[in-house]
Coordinates of C-alpha atoms and ligand atoms in Angstrom, one line a residue:
M1112 CA 20.1 -41.5 17.8
S1113 CA 19.2 -44.2 15.3
T1114 CA 21.6 -45.4 12.6
R1115 CA 21.8 -43.3 9.5
K1116 CA 19.3 -43.9 6.7
R1117 CA 20.5 -45.5 3.4
P1118 CA 19.7 -43.7 0.2
E1119 CA 17.2 -46.5 -0.8
E1120 CA 15.3 -45.7 2.4
L1121 CA 14.7 -42.1 1.4
R1122 CA 11.0 -41.2 0.8
S1123 CA 12.0 -39.7 -2.6
H1124 CA 13.6 -43.0 -3.7
R1125 CA 10.0 -44.2 -4.6
W1126 CA 9.8 -41.3 -7.1
L1127 CA 13.4 -41.1 -8.4
G1128 CA 15.4 -44.2 -7.5
V1129 CA 13.4 -47.1 -8.9
S1130 CA 13.4 -48.5 -12.4
D1131 CA 9.8 -48.3 -13.7
L1132 CA 7.7 -46.2 -16.1
R1133 CA 6.6 -43.6 -13.6
A1134 CA 10.2 -43.0 -12.3
F1135 CA 11.3 -42.5 -15.9
G1136 CA 8.7 -39.8 -16.1
H1137 CA 9.8 -38.1 -12.9
R1138 CA 13.5 -38.2 -13.9
S1139 CA 12.9 -37.1 -17.5
R1140 CA 11.0 -34.1 -16.2
L1141 CA 13.8 -33.1 -13.8
R1142 CA 16.1 -33.3 -16.8
Q1143 CA 13.6 -31.0 -18.5
V1144 CA 14.5 -28.4 -15.9
G1145 CA 18.2 -28.9 -16.5
Y1146 CA 19.0 -31.2 -13.6
D1147 CA 21.2 -34.3 -14.1
T1148 CA 21.4 -37.6 -12.3
I1149 CA 24.2 -36.2 -10.1
D1150 CA 21.8 -33.5 -8.8
W1151 CA 19.3 -36.0 -7.2
A1152 CA 20.7 -39.6 -7.1
G1153 CA 21.1 -40.8 -3.5
R1154 CA 20.5 -37.3 -2.2
P1155 CA 17.8 -36.2 0.3
V1156 CA 15.2 -34.0 -1.5
I1157 CA 14.6 -30.9 0.7
G1158 CA 11.3 -29.0 0.2
I1159 CA 11.7 -25.4 1.0
V1160 CA 8.1 -24.2 1.7
N1161 CA 8.3 -20.5 1.0
T1162 CA 5.7 -17.9 2.0
W1163 CA 7.3 -15.1 0.1
S1164 CA 5.0 -12.9 -1.9
D1165 CA 5.1 -9.4 -3.5
I1166 CA 2.4 -8.2 -1.2
N1167 CA 3.9 -9.5 2.1
P1168 CA 6.3 -6.8 3.3
C1169 CA 7.4 -9.0 6.2
H1170 CA 8.6 -11.7 3.8
T1171 CA 10.3 -9.5 1.1
H1172 CA 13.6 -11.2 1.9
L1173 CA 12.4 -14.8 1.8
R1174 CA 12.9 -15.1 -1.9
Q1175 CA 16.6 -14.5 -1.2
R1176 CA 16.6 -16.6 2.0
A1177 CA 15.4 -19.5 0.0
E1178 CA 18.5 -19.3 -2.2
E1179 CA 20.6 -19.2 1.0
V1180 CA 18.8 -22.3 2.3
K1181 CA 19.5 -24.0 -1.0
R1182 CA 23.2 -23.1 -0.7
G1183 CA 23.3 -24.9 2.6
V1184 CA 21.4 -27.9 1.3
L1185 CA 23.8 -28.3 -1.6
Q1186 CA 26.8 -27.9 0.7
S1187 CA 25.5 -30.9 2.7
G1188 CA 24.7 -33.0 -0.3
G1189 CA 21.0 -32.5 -0.6
F1190 CA 18.8 -31.6 -3.5
P1191 CA 16.7 -28.4 -2.7
I1192 CA 13.3 -27.8 -4.2
E1193 CA 11.4 -24.6 -3.5
L1194 CA 7.6 -24.9 -3.0
P1195 CA 5.7 -21.6 -2.9
A1196 CA 2.8 -21.5 -0.4
M1197 CA 0.2 -19.0 0.6
S1198 CA 1.8 -15.9 2.1
L1199 CA -0.8 -14.6 4.6
A1200 CA 0.4 -11.0 4.9
E1201 CA -1.1 -9.9 8.2
V1202 CA -2.0 -6.4 7.2
M1203 CA -3.2 -7.1 3.7
V1204 CA -5.4 -10.2 3.9
K1205 CA -9.1 -9.6 4.7
P1206 CA -11.2 -10.2 6.5
T1207 CA -8.4 -11.7 8.6
T1208 CA -5.4 -14.0 8.1
M1209 CA -6.9 -16.3 10.7
L1210 CA -9.5 -17.3 8.2
Y1211 CA -6.6 -18.8 6.2
R1212 CA -4.2 -20.2 8.8
N1213 CA -5.7 -23.7 8.4
F1214 CA -5.7 -23.3 4.6
L1215 CA -1.9 -22.8 4.8
A1216 CA -1.6 -25.7 7.2
M1217 CA -3.4 -27.9 4.7
E1218 CA -1.4 -26.6 1.8
T1219 CA 1.9 -27.2 3.7
E1220 CA 0.9 -30.8 4.6
E1221 CA -0.2 -31.7 1.1
L1222 CA 2.7 -30.0 -0.7
L1223 CA 5.0 -32.2 1.4
R1224 CA 2.9 -35.3 1.0
S1225 CA 2.3 -35.2 -2.7
H1226 CA 5.9 -34.5 -3.8
P1227 CA 9.1 -36.5 -3.4
I1228 CA 10.2 -34.7 -0.3
D1229 CA 12.4 -36.1 2.4
G1230 CA 12.8 -33.1 4.7
A1231 CA 11.2 -29.7 5.0
V1232 CA 12.5 -26.1 5.6
L1233 CA 9.7 -23.8 6.4
L1234 CA 10.2 -20.1 5.6
G1235 CA 7.7 -17.8 7.4
G1236 CA 7.2 -15.5 10.3
C1237 CA 4.4 -13.0 9.7
D1238 CA 1.8 -13.9 12.3
K1239 CA -0.3 -16.9 11.0
T1240 CA 2.4 -18.2 8.7
T1241 CA 4.4 -19.7 11.6
P1242 CA 1.6 -21.8 13.1
G1243 CA 0.1 -22.6 9.7
L1244 CA 3.4 -24.0 8.4
I1245 CA 4.2 -25.9 11.6
M1246 CA 0.7 -27.4 11.9
G1247 CA 1.0 -28.8 8.4
A1248 CA 4.5 -30.0 9.0
I1249 CA 3.5 -31.8 12.2
S1250 CA 0.7 -33.6 10.5
M1251 CA 3.0 -34.6 7.6
G1252 CA 5.7 -35.8 10.1
L1253 CA 9.0 -35.3 8.0
P1254 CA 12.2 -33.9 9.5
T1255 CA 11.6 -30.2 9.6
I1256 CA 13.4 -26.9 10.4
F1257 CA 11.6 -23.6 10.7
V1258 CA 13.5 -20.6 9.4
P1259 CA 12.0 -17.5 11.0
A1260 CA 11.7 -14.4 8.9
G1261 CA 13.0 -12.3 11.8
P1262 CA 11.9 -8.8 13.0
M1263 CA 12.3 -5.6 11.0
L1264 CA 14.5 -2.8 12.3
R1265 CA 13.2 -0.4 14.9
G1266 CA 10.9 2.3 13.6
N1267 CA 12.0 6.0 13.9
W1268 CA 10.1 9.3 14.1
Q1269 CA 11.8 12.5 15.1
G1270 CA 14.5 10.5 16.9
N1271 CA 12.0 8.4 18.8
F1272 CA 11.8 4.6 18.3
L1273 CA 8.5 3.5 16.9
G1274 CA 7.0 0.0 17.5
S1275 CA 4.8 -1.8 15.0
G1276 CA 1.2 -1.7 15.9
S1277 CA 1.6 -0.5 19.5
D1278 CA 2.7 3.0 18.4
V1279 CA 0.0 3.1 15.6
W1280 CA -2.7 2.7 18.2
K1281 CA -1.0 5.1 20.6
Y1282 CA -0.5 7.9 18.1
W1283 CA -4.0 7.3 16.5
D1284 CA -5.5 8.1 19.9
E1285 CA -3.2 11.2 20.1
K1286 CA -4.4 12.2 16.6
R1287 CA -8.1 11.7 17.6
A1288 CA -7.4 13.8 20.7
G1289 CA -6.0 16.6 18.5
K1290 CA -2.5 16.3 19.9
I1291 CA -0.6 15.5 16.7
T1292 CA -1.1 17.0 13.2
E1293 CA -1.8 15.4 9.8
A1294 CA 1.8 16.2 8.8
E1295 CA 3.2 14.5 11.8
W1296 CA 0.9 11.5 11.2
D1297 CA 2.4 11.3 7.7
E1298 CA 5.9 11.3 9.1
I1299 CA 5.0 8.4 11.3
E1300 CA 3.6 6.5 8.3
N1301 CA 7.0 7.0 6.7
G1302 CA 9.1 5.9 9.7
I1303 CA 7.2 3.0 11.3
A1304 CA 8.3 0.2 8.9
R1305 CA 11.9 0.8 7.8
S1306 CA 13.0 -2.6 6.6
F1307 CA 11.9 -6.0 5.5
G1308 CA 11.0 -8.4 8.4
T1309 CA 8.1 -8.9 10.7
C1310 CA 6.6 -6.5 13.3
M1311 CA 9.4 -5.7 15.8
T1312 CA 7.2 -5.4 18.9
M1313 CA 6.2 -8.6 20.8
G1314 CA 3.3 -9.2 18.5
T1315 CA 2.1 -12.5 17.3
A1316 CA 5.0 -12.8 14.8
A1317 CA 7.8 -12.3 17.3
T1318 CA 6.0 -14.5 19.8
M1319 CA 5.4 -17.3 17.4
M1320 CA 8.9 -17.3 16.1
A1321 CA 10.2 -17.5 19.6
I1322 CA 7.8 -20.3 20.4
A1323 CA 8.9 -22.2 17.4
E1324 CA 12.5 -22.0 18.6
A1325 CA 11.5 -22.9 22.1
M1326 CA 9.7 -25.9 20.8
G1327 CA 13.1 -27.0 19.3
L1328 CA 12.1 -26.4 15.7
S1329 CA 14.6 -23.6 14.8
L1330 CA 18.4 -23.4 15.2
P1331 CA 19.4 -21.8 18.5
G1332 CA 19.0 -18.1 18.5
A1333 CA 17.4 -18.0 15.1
S1334 CA 14.2 -16.3 16.0
S1335 CA 15.8 -13.2 17.5
I1336 CA 18.0 -12.2 14.5
P1337 CA 16.7 -9.1 12.8
A1338 CA 15.8 -9.8 9.2
A1339 CA 18.2 -7.2 7.8
D1340 CA 21.2 -8.4 9.9
S1341 CA 23.8 -10.5 8.1
N1342 CA 23.5 -13.2 10.7
H1343 CA 20.1 -13.9 9.2
P1344 CA 21.2 -15.3 5.8
R1345 CA 24.0 -17.2 7.6
M1346 CA 21.3 -18.8 9.8
A1347 CA 19.3 -19.7 6.7
T1348 CA 22.3 -21.4 5.1
Q1349 CA 23.1 -23.2 8.4
S1350 CA 19.5 -24.4 8.4
G1351 CA 19.9 -25.8 4.9
R1352 CA 23.0 -27.7 5.9
R1353 CA 21.3 -29.0 9.1
I1354 CA 18.1 -30.4 7.5
V1355 CA 20.1 -32.7 5.3
E1356 CA 21.7 -34.3 8.4
M1357 CA 18.3 -34.5 10.0
V1358 CA 17.0 -36.5 7.1
W1359 CA 19.9 -39.0 7.3
D1360 CA 19.4 -39.2 11.1
D1361 CA 15.6 -39.6 10.6
L1362 CA 15.1 -36.8 13.2
T1363 CA 11.5 -36.3 12.4
I1364 CA 9.3 -33.4 13.8
E1365 CA 7.6 -36.0 15.9
R1366 CA 10.9 -37.0 17.5
V1367 CA 11.6 -33.4 18.3
L1368 CA 8.2 -32.5 19.8
S1369 CA 7.0 -33.7 23.2
Q1370 CA 4.9 -32.5 26.1
S1371 CA 8.1 -30.9 27.5
S1372 CA 8.8 -28.9 24.3
F1373 CA 5.2 -27.5 24.3
E1374 CA 5.5 -26.6 28.0
N1375 CA 8.9 -24.9 27.4
A1376 CA 7.2 -22.9 24.6
I1377 CA 4.5 -21.7 26.9
K1378 CA 7.0 -20.7 29.6
V1379 CA 8.9 -18.7 27.0
H1380 CA 5.7 -17.2 25.8
M1381 CA 5.0 -16.0 29.4
A1382 CA 8.5 -14.7 30.0
M1383 CA 8.3 -12.8 26.7
G1384 CA 5.0 -11.2 27.6
G1385 CA 3.8 -12.7 24.3
S1386 CA 0.8 -12.3 22.1
T1387 CA -2.5 -13.7 23.3
N1388 CA -2.9 -15.2 19.8
A1389 CA -0.2 -17.7 20.5
I1390 CA -2.5 -19.5 22.9
I1391 CA -4.8 -20.5 20.1
H1392 CA -1.9 -21.5 17.9
V1393 CA -0.1 -23.6 20.6
V1394 CA -3.3 -25.5 21.4
A1395 CA -3.8 -26.2 17.7
M1396 CA -0.1 -27.3 17.2
A1397 CA -0.2 -29.5 20.3
K1398 CA -3.4 -31.3 19.1
R1399 CA -1.8 -32.0 15.8
A1400 CA 1.2 -33.5 17.7
G1401 CA -1.0 -35.6 20.0
V1402 CA 0.1 -33.6 23.0
Q1403 CA -2.5 -32.5 25.6
I1404 CA -2.3 -28.7 26.1
S1405 CA -5.3 -26.7 27.3
L1406 CA -6.1 -23.2 28.5
A1407 CA -5.6 -24.4 32.0
D1408 CA -1.9 -25.1 31.2
F1409 CA -1.5 -21.5 30.2
D1410 CA -3.0 -20.2 33.4
R1411 CA -1.0 -22.6 35.6
I1412 CA 2.3 -21.7 33.9
S1413 CA 1.6 -18.0 33.8
R1414 CA 1.4 -18.0 37.6
K1415 CA 4.9 -19.4 37.8
V1416 CA 6.8 -17.6 35.0
P1417 CA 7.3 -13.9 35.3
V1418 CA 7.5 -11.5 32.3
I1419 CA 11.2 -10.7 31.9
A1420 CA 11.5 -9.4 28.3
N1421 CA 11.1 -5.7 28.4
V1422 CA 9.6 -5.4 25.0
R1423 CA 6.5 -3.5 23.9
P1424 CA 3.6 -3.7 24.3
S1425 CA 4.2 -5.1 27.9
G1426 CA 7.6 -3.3 28.1
A1427 CA 9.7 -0.5 26.7
F1428 CA 12.1 -1.9 24.0
L1429 CA 11.9 -3.6 20.6
M1430 CA 13.0 -6.9 19.1
E1431 CA 16.2 -5.3 17.7
D1432 CA 17.2 -4.4 21.3
F1433 CA 16.2 -7.9 22.4
F1434 CA 18.7 -9.4 19.9
Y1435 CA 21.5 -7.1 21.2
A1436 CA 20.6 -8.1 24.7
G1437 CA 21.4 -11.7 23.9
G1438 CA 18.2 -12.9 22.3
L1439 CA 16.1 -15.9 23.0
R1440 CA 19.1 -18.1 24.1
A1441 CA 19.9 -15.6 26.8
L1442 CA 16.2 -15.4 27.9
M1443 CA 15.9 -19.2 28.0
N1444 CA 19.1 -19.4 30.0
E1445 CA 17.6 -17.0 32.5
L1446 CA 14.6 -19.4 32.8
H1447 CA 16.8 -22.5 32.9
E1448 CA 15.5 -23.6 36.3
L1449 CA 11.9 -23.5 35.0
L1450 CA 12.5 -25.3 31.6
D1451 CA 12.8 -29.0 30.8
L1452 CA 16.3 -28.8 29.5
R1453 CA 16.2 -32.4 28.2
A1454 CA 13.7 -31.5 25.5
M1455 CA 15.0 -32.5 22.0
T1456 CA 15.7 -29.9 19.3
V1457 CA 16.5 -29.8 15.6
T1458 CA 20.2 -29.7 16.4
G1459 CA 19.9 -33.3 17.6
K1460 CA 20.8 -32.0 21.1
P1461 CA 18.7 -31.1 24.0
V1462 CA 17.8 -27.5 25.0
A1463 CA 20.5 -27.6 27.7
D1464 CA 23.2 -27.8 25.1
N1465 CA 21.7 -25.1 22.9
I1466 CA 21.4 -22.4 25.6
A1467 CA 24.6 -23.3 27.6
G1468 CA 26.7 -20.1 28.2
A1469 CA 24.2 -17.7 26.7
K1470 CA 24.5 -14.4 28.5
V1471 CA 22.3 -11.3 29.0
H1472 CA 24.2 -8.2 27.7
L1473 CA 21.6 -5.5 28.4
R1474 CA 19.8 -5.9 31.7
D1475 CA 17.3 -3.3 31.0
V1476 CA 16.0 -5.4 28.1
I1477 CA 16.1 -8.9 29.5
H1478 CA 15.5 -8.9 33.3
S1479 CA 16.2 -11.6 35.8
T1480 CA 13.4 -13.7 37.1
S1481 CA 13.9 -12.1 40.5
N1482 CA 13.3 -8.7 39.0
P1483 CA 10.5 -9.1 36.5
I1484 CA 9.2 -6.2 34.4
S1485 CA 5.7 -6.8 35.6
T1486 CA 4.2 -8.2 38.8
E1487 CA 1.2 -9.2 36.7
P1488 CA 1.4 -12.4 34.6
A1489 CA 1.4 -12.3 30.8
T1490 CA -1.8 -14.3 30.5
G1491 CA -4.9 -14.9 32.7
V1492 CA -7.6 -17.4 31.8
L1493 CA -11.0 -16.2 33.0
Y1494 CA -14.1 -18.4 33.5
G1495 CA -17.7 -17.6 34.5
N1496 CA -21.2 -17.5 33.2
L1497 CA -20.1 -15.2 30.4
A1498 CA -17.3 -17.5 29.3
P1499 CA -18.0 -21.1 30.3
R1500 CA -15.1 -22.5 28.2
G1501 CA -12.8 -19.6 29.0
A1502 CA -11.6 -16.2 27.9
I1503 CA -8.2 -14.6 27.9
I1504 CA -6.7 -11.4 29.3
K1505 CA -3.2 -10.0 29.3
P1506 CA -2.8 -8.6 32.8
S1507 CA 0.7 -7.3 32.2
A1508 CA -0.7 -4.8 29.6
V1509 CA -3.8 -3.6 31.6
E1510 CA -4.2 -0.4 33.7
K1511 CA -4.2 -1.7 37.2
R1512 CA -7.5 -0.2 38.2
L1513 CA -9.3 -2.4 35.7
L1514 CA -7.9 -5.7 37.0
K1515 CA -11.0 -5.9 39.3
H1516 CA -14.0 -4.0 37.8
R1517 CA -17.7 -4.0 37.7
G1518 CA -19.5 -1.7 35.2
P1519 CA -22.5 -1.5 32.9
A1520 CA -22.2 -3.1 29.5
L1521 CA -22.3 -1.0 26.3
A1522 CA -23.1 -3.8 23.9
F1523 CA -22.4 -3.8 20.1
E1524 CA -24.0 -6.4 17.9
D1525 CA -21.1 -6.5 15.5
Y1526 CA -18.0 -4.5 14.3
N1527 CA -20.0 -2.2 12.0
H1528 CA -22.4 -1.4 14.8
M1529 CA -19.5 -0.5 17.1
A1530 CA -17.8 1.5 14.4
S1531 CA -20.9 3.5 13.7
M1532 CA -21.3 4.5 17.3
I1533 CA -17.8 4.9 18.8
D1534 CA -17.0 8.4 17.6
R1535 CA -20.4 9.9 18.4
D1536 CA -20.3 12.8 20.9
D1537 CA -23.7 11.9 22.2
L1538 CA -22.7 8.3 23.0
D1539 CA -23.9 7.4 26.5
V1540 CA -20.6 6.1 27.9
T1541 CA -18.4 6.6 30.9
P1542 CA -14.9 5.3 31.7
D1543 CA -16.6 2.7 33.9
H1544 CA -18.6 1.2 31.1
V1545 CA -17.6 -2.3 29.7
L1546 CA -17.5 -2.3 25.9
V1547 CA -18.9 -5.6 24.6
L1548 CA -18.4 -6.7 21.0
K1549 CA -20.4 -9.7 19.7
N1550 CA -20.3 -11.8 16.6
S1551 CA -16.5 -11.6 16.2
G1552 CA -15.5 -15.2 16.9
P1553 CA -14.3 -18.0 14.7
K1554 CA -17.7 -18.5 12.9
G1555 CA -19.1 -15.0 13.6
G1556 CA -16.2 -12.8 12.5
P1557 CA -15.8 -14.9 10.5
G1558 CA -12.2 -16.0 11.3
M1559 CA -12.0 -14.3 14.7
P1560 CA -10.5 -11.0 13.5
E1561 CA -8.3 -8.8 15.7
W1562 CA -11.1 -6.5 16.8
G1563 CA -10.8 -7.2 20.5
M1564 CA -8.9 -3.9 21.3
M1565 CA -12.0 -1.9 20.5
P1566 CA -11.2 1.8 20.2
I1567 CA -11.9 3.9 23.3
P1568 CA -14.9 6.2 22.5
T1569 CA -13.6 9.4 21.0
K1570 CA -15.6 11.4 23.6
L1571 CA -13.6 9.7 26.4
V1572 CA -10.2 9.9 24.5
K1573 CA -10.6 13.7 24.5
Q1574 CA -11.1 13.5 28.3
G1575 CA -7.8 11.6 28.6
V1576 CA -9.2 8.1 29.0
R1577 CA -6.8 5.6 27.5
D1578 CA -8.0 2.2 28.9
M1579 CA -11.4 0.6 29.5
L1580 CA -12.6 -2.9 30.1
R1581 CA -13.5 -4.5 26.8
V1582 CA -15.0 -7.9 26.2
S1583 CA -15.4 -9.8 23.0
D1584 CA -15.1 -13.2 21.3
A1585 CA -12.5 -11.7 18.9
R1586 CA -8.7 -11.8 19.1
M1587 CA -6.4 -8.8 19.4
S1588 CA -3.1 -8.1 17.7
G1589 CA -0.2 -9.0 19.9
T1590 CA 1.0 -5.4 19.5
S1591 CA -2.2 -4.2 21.2
Y1592 CA -2.6 -3.5 24.8
G1593 CA -5.3 -2.6 27.4
A1594 CA -8.0 -4.3 29.5
C1595 CA -9.3 -6.5 26.7
V1596 CA -11.0 -9.8 27.5
L1597 CA -10.7 -11.9 24.4
H1598 CA -11.5 -15.3 22.9
V1599 CA -14.7 -15.6 24.9
S1600 CA -15.8 -19.2 24.4
P1601 CA -18.1 -20.4 23.1
E1602 CA -18.6 -17.4 20.8
S1603 CA -21.8 -15.4 20.6
Y1604 CA -22.5 -16.5 17.0
V1605 CA -23.1 -20.1 18.1
G1606 CA -25.1 -19.1 21.1
G1607 CA -22.4 -18.5 23.7
P1608 CA -23.6 -16.3 26.6
L1609 CA -22.0 -13.2 25.1
A1610 CA -24.9 -13.2 22.7
F1611 CA -27.3 -12.5 25.5
V1612 CA -25.6 -9.3 26.9
K1613 CA -27.7 -6.1 26.7
T1614 CA -26.5 -2.5 27.2
G1615 CA -26.8 -1.7 30.9
D1616 CA -26.2 -5.2 32.2
P1617 CA -23.6 -5.3 34.9
I1618 CA -20.4 -7.2 34.0
E1619 CA -17.9 -8.2 36.7
V1620 CA -14.3 -9.1 36.0
D1621 CA -11.8 -10.2 38.7
V1622 CA -8.5 -11.1 37.2
A1623 CA -7.0 -12.2 40.5
A1624 CA -9.9 -14.6 41.0
R1625 CA -9.9 -15.4 37.2
T1626 CA -13.6 -14.8 36.8
I1627 CA -15.9 -13.0 34.4
N1628 CA -19.6 -12.9 35.0
L1629 CA -22.8 -11.3 33.7
A1630 CA -24.5 -10.2 36.9
I1631 CA -28.2 -10.6 35.9
P1632 CA -30.8 -12.8 37.5
Q1633 CA -30.6 -16.5 36.6
D1634 CA -34.2 -16.6 35.2
E1635 CA -33.5 -13.6 33.0
F1636 CA -30.4 -15.3 31.7
A1637 CA -32.4 -18.5 30.9
R1638 CA -35.2 -16.4 29.2
R1639 CA -32.7 -14.7 26.9
K1640 CA -31.0 -18.1 26.1
A1641 CA -34.3 -19.7 25.2
A1642 CA -35.2 -16.7 22.9
W1643 CA -31.9 -16.8 21.0
V1644 CA -32.2 -17.7 17.3
P1645 CA -29.1 -19.1 15.5
P1646 CA -28.0 -16.9 12.5
P1647 CA -27.3 -18.6 9.1
P1648 CA -23.7 -19.5 8.2
R1649 CA -21.6 -16.6 6.9
Y1650 CA -20.8 -18.5 3.6
Q1651 CA -22.8 -20.6 1.3
R1652 CA -20.0 -21.8 -1.0
G1653 CA -16.2 -22.0 -1.4
Y1654 CA -13.5 -22.2 1.2
G1655 CA -15.6 -20.1 3.5
A1656 CA -18.4 -22.7 3.6
M1657 CA -15.9 -25.4 4.6
F1658 CA -14.5 -23.0 7.2
S1659 CA -17.9 -22.3 8.7
A1660 CA -18.8 -26.0 8.8
H1661 CA -15.6 -27.3 10.4
I1662 CA -13.9 -24.5 12.4
G1663 CA -13.4 -25.2 16.1
Q1664 CA -13.8 -22.7 19.0
A1665 CA -10.9 -20.7 20.4
D1666 CA -10.3 -23.0 23.4
E1667 CA -9.8 -25.8 20.9
G1668 CA -7.3 -23.9 18.9
C1669 CA -9.6 -23.1 16.0
D1670 CA -8.4 -26.0 13.9
F1671 CA -10.7 -27.8 11.5
D1672 CA -12.3 -30.9 13.1
F1673 CA -11.1 -33.2 10.3
L1674 CA -7.5 -31.9 10.6
S1675 CA -6.8 -31.7 14.3
A1676 CA -6.7 -35.5 15.0
H1677 CA -3.3 -37.1 15.5
L1678 CA -3.8 -39.8 12.9
P1679 CA -1.7 -41.2 10.1
V1680 CA -2.4 -40.4 6.5
P1681 CA -1.3 -43.0 3.9
E1682 CA 1.6 -42.2 1.6
P1683 CA 0.4 -41.5 -2.0
E1684 CA 0.3 -44.4 -4.4
I1685 CA 2.7 -44.0 -7.4
H1686 CA 1.2 -45.6 -10.5
Ligands
FES809 FE1 3.7 -9.2 9.3 FE2 3.1 -7.9 11.7 S1 2.3 -7.5 9.7 S2 4.3 -9.6 11.3

C-alpha cells in the first residue's frame, strides 16, 4: 500500500484549498448552503452517486441509505456530497433500460469529473444501474465503493413463495391456460413485491450486485443483504467510513480491478446461475478497465464452474434464503479452489481475507461444487452460420429435450408481428417449431429489449407445452427461463444472418457442440444476403440518434464506441 495522501494532494484541493478568485467562489457557495470551513478543509470530498427516484420501487430506500453513507463519511472525517443520477427503473423505463445504461455511465463519469470529488460511493442495484454506475466510475478512475440496493423480501401468495419475474411468467401461462382466475391473478399482483429492494430471484439485479462484490467493489457480503434487513443500513454506513480511508490510501478502482477480479466475477456468475444480461455488462466493464474479456471466456469458465446457488430461475429458492444460507461470502468460499484469492478488493485486502471462515448454513440453498444443482452449465456460447459472432443460451434453465434440436423456423419480423400472431388459434405451429424474432438487437430494438423469452403460442400452452426453442437478437430478463437463444450477433437490423431466416427454414441447435445453424443451401443463403436492404436508423434526433450511431454489438458489450476505450480524459481546467 502506498503512503497516505496529504490534504494538499486531494483532487478537491484544486477547487477548495487554494487561494484564488475561483476558489473564493466555490467556498462562498458552500457557505451559502450552510457549510463552514471545518466541514471541508483538509477532508476528502465523497460523491454519493444516488439512483433513487420516486418511480423506482427497487431504490425506494436509497434516499435513506444515502444519509447512512453520509453518517459513515462524517465519522471518518470526510465531506459527503450527494449527486442524483438517472434511476433506470427496470419495469418502468421504455422501450428498455438498456437504451440508457450508457447514458447513466456517461452521467456518472461526468458527475465525478466535473465536481470536486475525491472518492465515490455508488448507490444502485436495479438491473442496468449497477453496470452503468460502475462503467462510469471505471472510466473516471477515483477510489470507488458500490453499495448494492439489495433484494426485496420474498413474495407471498396463499402461503407460497413468489419470485420476481419467474413466477409472473409461470402464472401468466397458467392464466392463459385457464388454470387460475382473475381474482387469483389479482392476489398475485398484491403479493409478488412486498418490500423495497430489487428483484429477489437470480435476475440481472442480484447477478450484477454479486458480480460487483466478486470484482472487489463492495464490502464483503454486501450484495446478499436484503434491502429491508437492518444489516443493510449498517453496511451503507460502513461503506461511507471505508471510502474515506480508500481516498487517503489512494486505492483507486483501477488498483482494485484486474484480469483476476473479472475472472472471479465470471466464476461467481456461473456458480450463481446468473442472468445472461451480465455477459454484456461484464464485457463492457472489462473494456473500460482495459481488461481483455470475451464471450469465449464465459464459455471456457462455464465448463469448469458448476451452478451451486439453488435460486430461481435455475433453482428453487430466493435471495432472502441465499442470505440466510451464508450469502455470497459463503458461496465464494465454496469456490475458493477455483478463484484467484489474491485479487484486490475495496477493503484493501485480497479476496482470501474477505471470505475466510465463511460457512454455508443451509445446504439446500448453497450446494457444494461436488453436488451442483444442475449438470448443465449456466451459460453456453453458440456459434454457427446463424450467429457468426456468437449467441448465448442458459442450459441450466432449458428443458433437456431441447438441448439438441432441429425444427422448422416460425419467423417474426419484429415484436409487434410476433405479438399479433402468438395468441391465434389458427397459428401453424407445433412444439418442434423454432420461434425466431428479428429486429430486437442493440440497433433494431432499439436497445436490445428483453423480448428473448417469447411467449409460447397460446394454442400450445393449452396443450401443456411450456418450453420451445426460441432464437432472437434480443436479451431476456434474468428472471426468465427456457430454451432461449439470445444476443445473436451481429443482429438482424445490421444485416446479421438472422435477417435472412424465413418461416419453414430448418434451424439446428446443439448446445453440447455449442453450435447454431440455419440449414439451408449455401447459394440460397448468399442470394438472401445479396438481396438484403438496410433499414433506416430508428432515430433521427436526440439521444436515440447518438445511440443508433455509436452502439456496439452484444459480443462487444453494447458500449458506445467513443466510451469503451481505456484512455485518459484530462482533468477540468478551473478558471
Ligand atoms: Fe428493479 Fe427487477 S425491477 S431489479
